[in-house]
Tab-separated table of C-alpha atoms and ligand atoms in Angstrom:
chain	number	residue	atom	x	y	z
A	1	MET	CA	0.001	0.016	-0.001
A	2	ARG	CA	1.155	3.564	-0.760
A	3	VAL	CA	-0.051	6.300	1.586
A	4	ASP	CA	0.441	9.986	0.689
A	5	ILE	CA	0.058	12.405	3.549
A	6	VAL	CA	-0.683	16.101	2.690
A	7	THR	CA	0.562	18.037	5.699
A	8	LEU	CA	2.174	21.337	6.694
A	9	PHE	CA	4.210	19.485	9.276
A	10	PRO	CA	5.706	16.354	7.818
A	11	SER	CA	8.407	16.086	10.526
A	12	MET	CA	5.614	15.439	13.114
A	13	PHE	CA	5.417	11.957	11.594
A	14	LYS	CA	9.124	11.086	12.059
A	15	GLY	CA	9.029	9.291	15.379
A	16	PRO	CA	5.969	7.070	15.008
A	17	PHE	CA	6.697	5.913	11.443
A	18	GLU	CA	10.402	5.161	12.151
A	19	GLU	CA	9.870	2.582	14.850
A	20	SER	CA	8.647	-0.904	15.375
A	21	ILE	CA	5.975	-2.434	13.166
A	22	ILE	CA	5.465	0.492	10.808
A	23	LYS	CA	9.204	0.796	10.231
A	24	ARG	CA	9.354	-2.945	9.504
A	25	ALA	CA	6.370	-2.766	7.133
A	26	GLN	CA	8.170	-0.098	5.071
A	27	GLU	CA	11.419	-2.074	5.109
A	28	LYS	CA	9.607	-5.173	3.858
A	29	GLY	CA	8.166	-3.068	1.049
A	30	LEU	CA	4.578	-3.653	2.211
A	31	LEU	CA	3.893	-0.041	2.934
A	32	SER	CA	5.394	3.201	1.532
A	33	ILE	CA	4.582	6.541	3.043
A	34	HIS	CA	5.105	9.775	1.146
A	35	PHE	CA	4.679	13.359	2.287
A	36	CYS	CA	3.573	16.472	0.383
A	37	ASN	CA	3.597	19.935	1.957
A	38	PRO	CA	0.970	22.277	0.578
A	39	ARG	CA	3.423	25.135	1.266
A	40	GLN	CA	5.333	23.904	-1.822
A	41	PHE	CA	2.244	25.055	-3.826
A	42	THR	CA	2.203	28.722	-2.655
A	43	TYR	CA	3.518	31.414	-4.934
A	44	ASN	CA	3.573	34.587	-2.975
A	45	ARG	CA	6.494	35.892	-0.900
A	46	HIS	CA	5.119	34.636	2.410
A	47	HIS	CA	4.068	31.254	1.126
A	48	THR	CA	0.590	31.792	2.604
A	49	VAL	CA	-1.303	28.619	3.267
A	50	ASP	CA	-4.135	30.106	5.420
A	51	ASP	CA	-6.356	33.155	5.448
A	52	ALA	CA	-9.069	34.830	7.492
A	53	PRO	CA	-12.551	33.282	7.113
A	54	PHE	CA	-15.135	35.095	4.838
A	55	GLY	CA	-17.893	36.435	6.999
A	56	GLY	CA	-15.552	37.185	9.808
A	57	GLY	CA	-14.950	35.385	13.100
A	58	GLY	CA	-11.762	34.222	14.668
A	59	GLY	CA	-9.141	31.763	13.586
A	60	MET	CA	-7.601	30.974	10.233
A	61	VAL	CA	-8.810	28.755	7.445
A	62	MET	CA	-6.525	26.705	5.130
A	63	LYS	CA	-6.755	27.975	1.576
A	64	PRO	CA	-7.946	25.467	-0.964
A	65	GLU	CA	-5.420	26.024	-3.890
A	66	PRO	CA	-2.320	24.557	-2.175
A	67	ILE	CA	-4.205	21.485	-0.999
A	68	PHE	CA	-5.854	20.845	-4.380
A	69	GLU	CA	-2.461	21.227	-6.164
A	70	ALA	CA	-0.767	18.881	-3.648
A	71	VAL	CA	-3.404	16.163	-4.202
A	72	GLU	CA	-3.299	16.624	-7.997
A	73	LYS	CA	0.508	16.203	-7.922
A	74	ILE	CA	0.137	13.004	-5.959
A	75	LYS	CA	-2.500	11.683	-8.337
A	76	GLU	CA	-0.081	12.092	-11.243
A	77	GLU	CA	2.409	9.860	-9.444
A	78	ILE	CA	-0.012	7.117	-8.657
A	79	LYS	CA	-1.313	6.177	-12.137
A	80	PRO	CA	-4.472	4.185	-11.779
A	81	SER	CA	-6.996	5.959	-9.488
A	82	LYS	CA	-6.973	2.986	-7.159
A	83	GLY	CA	-6.964	5.233	-4.152
A	84	LYS	CA	-9.106	7.175	-1.723
A	85	VAL	CA	-8.817	10.830	-0.750
A	86	ILE	CA	-9.526	11.228	2.957
A	87	LEU	CA	-9.833	14.452	4.919
A	88	LEU	CA	-9.074	14.102	8.624
A	89	SER	CA	-11.472	16.411	10.443
A	90	PRO	CA	-13.496	16.696	13.649
A	91	GLN	CA	-16.705	16.555	11.499
A	92	GLY	CA	-15.724	13.209	9.928
A	93	THR	CA	-17.373	9.846	10.589
A	94	LEU	CA	-15.877	8.065	13.551
A	95	PHE	CA	-12.858	5.841	12.751
A	96	ASN	CA	-13.204	2.262	13.965
A	97	GLN	CA	-11.899	-1.241	13.290
A	98	GLU	CA	-14.420	-1.815	10.487
A	99	LYS	CA	-13.285	1.304	8.677
A	100	ALA	CA	-9.576	0.280	9.139
A	101	LYS	CA	-10.364	-3.099	7.456
A	102	GLU	CA	-12.103	-1.323	4.620
A	103	LEU	CA	-9.168	1.038	4.017
A	104	ALA	CA	-6.664	-1.796	4.184
A	105	LYS	CA	-8.152	-3.156	0.931
A	106	GLN	CA	-7.102	0.003	-0.962
A	107	GLU	CA	-3.953	0.245	-3.014
A	108	ASN	CA	-3.492	3.939	-2.270
A	109	LEU	CA	-4.608	6.351	0.408
A	110	ILE	CA	-4.251	10.191	0.263
A	111	LEU	CA	-4.717	11.673	3.694
A	112	ILE	CA	-5.248	15.414	4.035
A	113	CYS	CA	-4.311	16.880	7.365
A	114	GLY	CA	-5.959	20.244	8.320
A	115	HIS	CA	-4.434	22.540	10.796
A	116	TYR	CA	-5.584	25.845	12.366
A	117	GLU	CA	-9.359	26.090	12.570
A	118	GLY	CA	-10.150	24.032	9.535
A	119	VAL	CA	-9.944	23.835	5.769
A	120	ASP	CA	-11.920	25.682	3.096
A	121	GLU	CA	-15.221	23.886	2.637
A	122	ARG	CA	-14.465	23.252	-1.096
A	123	VAL	CA	-11.761	20.762	-0.029
A	124	ARG	CA	-14.380	18.514	1.590
A	125	GLU	CA	-16.990	19.174	-1.198
A	126	HIS	CA	-14.788	18.657	-4.238
A	127	LEU	CA	-11.635	16.933	-3.313
A	128	ALA	CA	-12.094	14.595	-0.379
A	129	GLU	CA	-14.072	11.392	-0.916
A	130	GLU	CA	-14.325	10.628	2.802
A	131	GLU	CA	-14.022	12.547	5.993
A	132	ILE	CA	-12.765	10.812	9.143
A	133	SER	CA	-12.571	11.768	12.833
A	134	ILE	CA	-10.737	9.689	15.388
A	135	GLY	CA	-12.873	10.681	18.342
A	136	ASP	CA	-14.799	13.355	20.179
A	137	TYR	CA	-11.911	15.490	21.472
A	138	VAL	CA	-10.111	18.485	19.968
A	139	LEU	CA	-6.621	18.064	18.431
A	140	THR	CA	-4.375	20.797	17.136
A	141	GLY	CA	-4.465	19.341	13.660
A	142	GLY	CA	-5.185	16.257	11.559
A	143	GLU	CA	-1.592	14.921	11.803
A	144	LEU	CA	-1.982	12.770	14.893
A	145	ALA	CA	-5.291	11.462	13.484
A	146	ALA	CA	-3.506	10.507	10.258
A	147	MET	CA	-0.939	8.593	12.292
A	148	VAL	CA	-3.655	6.669	14.110
A	149	VAL	CA	-5.310	5.746	10.781
A	150	VAL	CA	-2.030	4.661	9.160
A	151	ASP	CA	-1.105	2.594	12.237
A	152	ALA	CA	-4.472	0.811	12.397
A	153	VAL	CA	-4.570	0.158	8.640
A	154	ALA	CA	-0.874	-0.890	8.320
A	155	ARG	CA	-1.131	-3.696	10.846
A	156	LEU	CA	-3.947	-5.287	8.732
A	157	LEU	CA	-1.868	-5.451	5.563
A	158	PRO	CA	-0.868	-8.986	4.705
A	159	GLY	CA	2.613	-9.823	6.000
A	160	VAL	CA	2.919	-6.825	8.341
A	161	LEU	CA	2.291	-8.776	11.574
A	162	GLY	CA	3.603	-12.224	12.219
A	163	CYS	CA	1.100	-14.817	10.870
A	164	GLU	CA	0.496	-15.841	14.506
A	165	ASN	CA	-1.025	-12.431	15.198
A	166	SER	CA	-2.828	-11.857	11.990
A	167	ALA	CA	-4.682	-15.173	12.291
A	168	LYS	CA	-5.720	-14.088	15.705
A	169	GLU	CA	-7.114	-10.865	14.356
A	170	ASP	CA	-9.607	-12.409	11.965
A	171	SER	CA	-10.838	-15.324	13.974
A	172	PHE	CA	-10.475	-13.853	17.409
A	173	TYR	CA	-11.339	-10.217	17.245
A	174	SER	CA	-14.793	-10.703	18.592
A	175	GLY	CA	-15.963	-7.202	19.383
A	176	LEU	CA	-15.607	-7.947	23.141
A	177	LEU	CA	-12.983	-6.425	25.408
A	178	GLU	CA	-10.042	-8.749	26.121
A	179	TYR	CA	-9.561	-11.046	29.118
A	180	PRO	CA	-6.935	-10.218	31.796
A	181	GLN	CA	-3.478	-11.569	30.967
A	182	TYR	CA	-0.593	-12.547	33.225
A	183	THR	CA	2.924	-13.758	32.844
A	184	ARG	CA	5.706	-14.852	35.331
A	185	PRO	CA	6.103	-14.522	38.192
A	186	ALA	CA	3.001	-16.379	39.559
A	187	GLU	CA	3.159	-14.141	42.649
A	188	PHE	CA	4.373	-10.571	42.468
A	189	ARG	CA	4.421	-8.360	45.606
A	190	GLY	CA	1.873	-10.638	47.125
A	191	TRP	CA	-0.541	-10.413	44.191
A	192	LYS	CA	-1.208	-13.874	42.857
A	193	VAL	CA	-2.142	-14.893	39.258
A	194	PRO	CA	-5.635	-16.493	39.276
A	195	GLU	CA	-5.327	-20.181	40.162
A	196	VAL	CA	-7.308	-21.394	37.135
A	197	LEU	CA	-4.590	-20.121	34.773
A	198	LEU	CA	-2.035	-22.359	36.452
A	199	SER	CA	-4.289	-25.399	36.509
A	200	GLY	CA	-3.444	-26.719	33.042
A	201	ASN	CA	-7.161	-27.353	32.468
A	202	HIS	CA	-7.596	-25.849	29.104
A	203	GLU	CA	-11.386	-26.087	28.996
A	204	LEU	CA	-11.679	-24.391	32.401
A	205	ILE	CA	-9.183	-21.631	31.236
A	206	ARG	CA	-11.148	-21.059	28.058
A	207	LYS	CA	-14.397	-20.665	29.979
A	208	TRP	CA	-12.830	-18.357	32.569
A	209	ARG	CA	-11.433	-16.155	29.852
A	210	ARG	CA	-14.658	-15.943	27.986
A	211	ARG	CA	-16.467	-15.084	31.270
A	212	LYS	CA	-13.963	-12.285	31.959
A	213	MET	CA	-14.435	-10.858	28.465
A	214	LEU	CA	-18.151	-10.769	28.885
A	215	GLU	CA	-17.968	-9.462	32.460
A	216	ARG	CA	-15.578	-6.612	31.380
A	217	THR	CA	-17.537	-5.711	28.346
A	218	LEU	CA	-20.801	-5.641	30.340
A	219	ARG	CA	-19.295	-3.306	32.933
A	220	ARG	CA	-17.175	-0.986	30.796
A	221	ARG	CA	-18.666	-1.025	27.331
A	222	PRO	CA	-22.210	-2.402	27.526
A	223	GLU	CA	-23.075	-0.963	24.069
A	224	LEU	CA	-20.598	-3.342	22.456
A	225	LEU	CA	-22.677	-6.321	23.611
A	226	LYS	CA	-25.593	-5.389	21.401
A	227	LYS	CA	-23.405	-5.593	18.273
A	228	VAL	CA	-21.803	-8.955	19.091
A	229	LYS	CA	-23.038	-12.346	18.118
A	230	LEU	CA	-23.294	-14.340	21.357
A	231	SER	CA	-23.203	-18.167	21.494
A	232	GLU	CA	-25.543	-20.112	23.695
A	233	GLU	CA	-22.692	-20.547	26.136
A	234	ASP	CA	-22.090	-16.770	26.141
A	235	LYS	CA	-25.768	-16.048	26.917
A	236	LYS	CA	-25.633	-18.525	29.815
A	237	LEU	CA	-22.358	-16.941	31.175
A	238	LEU	CA	-23.871	-13.523	30.764
A	239	ARG	CA	-26.999	-14.529	32.719
A	240	GLU	CA	-24.790	-15.887	35.481
A	241	ILE	CA	-22.800	-12.583	35.532
A	242	LYS	CA	-25.903	-10.511	35.702
A	243	ASP	CA	-27.351	-12.668	38.544
A	244	ASN	CA	-24.116	-12.149	40.449
A	245	ILE	CA	-24.106	-8.506	39.605
A	246	SER	CA	-23.960	-7.364	43.343
A	247	GLU	CA	-21.012	-9.691	43.920
A	248	PHE	CA	-19.216	-8.606	40.855
A	249	GLU	CA	-20.041	-4.940	41.475
A	250	GLY	CA	-17.502	-4.981	44.305
A	251	LYS	CA	-14.898	-7.208	42.724
A	252	GLU	CA	-14.410	-6.445	39.025
A	253	ASP	CA	-12.359	-3.345	38.246
A	254	ARG	CA	-13.547	-1.441	41.333
B	301	9D3	C1	-13.910	25.794	16.874
B	301	9D3	C2	-14.333	24.540	16.263
B	301	9D3	N1	-13.187	23.571	16.219
B	301	9D3	C3	-13.756	22.251	15.913
B	301	9D3	C4	-14.002	21.446	17.150
B	301	9D3	C5	-12.224	23.988	15.205
B	301	9D3	C6	-11.142	22.993	15.003
B	301	9D3	C7	-10.316	22.616	16.038
B	301	9D3	C8	-9.277	21.709	15.826
B	301	9D3	C9	-10.940	22.408	13.767
B	301	9D3	C10	-9.916	21.518	13.564
B	301	9D3	C11	-9.077	21.186	14.580
B	301	9D3	C12	-7.965	20.220	14.331
B	301	9D3	N2	-8.410	18.851	14.399
B	301	9D3	C13	-8.350	17.989	13.388
B	301	9D3	O1	-7.916	18.419	12.340
B	301	9D3	C14	-8.811	16.627	13.523
B	301	9D3	C15	-9.451	15.936	14.603
B	301	9D3	C16	-9.817	16.328	15.934
B	301	9D3	O2	-9.576	17.395	16.378
B	301	9D3	N3	-10.364	15.373	16.682
B	301	9D3	C17	-10.623	14.046	16.270
B	301	9D3	N4	-10.296	13.696	15.073
B	301	9D3	C18	-9.723	14.614	14.250
B	301	9D3	S1	-9.326	14.272	12.609
B	301	9D3	C19	-8.709	15.797	12.459
């Protein structure tokens, strides 16, 4: 996959893309990331990329011309239009795992990062094909959001994770929160690992983990339970959990 990022601040991306899994994905030739700075497409002495909003009000708005020219230059480099132009913005649809999977099928992504108070509306109307937000909080620009999207998409590309992990992703990502995990030592500062995990009884362990997943999801993210397909065993476990709610009220996660 080739990702082109339109940003006034390409150096913001240095750390995150030059470490760990994203770094290796690039080294393996599975992912290439390019940057295009709209400032390159400004022609006055001050290389103006933003201006005051028509109609007045505070803040600055990113001008359309440099962004359009940046995207048009990128499109010349990637011949077939097998890509998607995405604007990162607080007004976008919420990014989630489903969207990450969808984007991972694309050959090319062009991500436009706004900065300041936003971008000229004509960018979203006539250039962007999608608009994505990463959550209901205010960032200083689209750059961190673009990093989040690239990270979530890149790990889904074939060969990026070890096959051990990628298999897990498809068959195991169930829409529930994960169960608690422990490693050695079996006792740390007096805190013991749950007995069942040391028992060697795989069926008992499986059941315990499933119960923990349901318990945790019910308590922390109950809305997720409505989207998930529950087995008969899950429904039985969930009923037990709900019956014991007063007990688990005190115990699970405080
Ligand atoms: C005064 C109204 N503000 C919107 C809440 C203006 C504004 C603030 C910050 C407009 C853009 C930004 C910069 N944020 C992004 O570009 C952004 C973002 C975000 O702030 N939160 C979650 N997802 C994203 S994606 C891009």
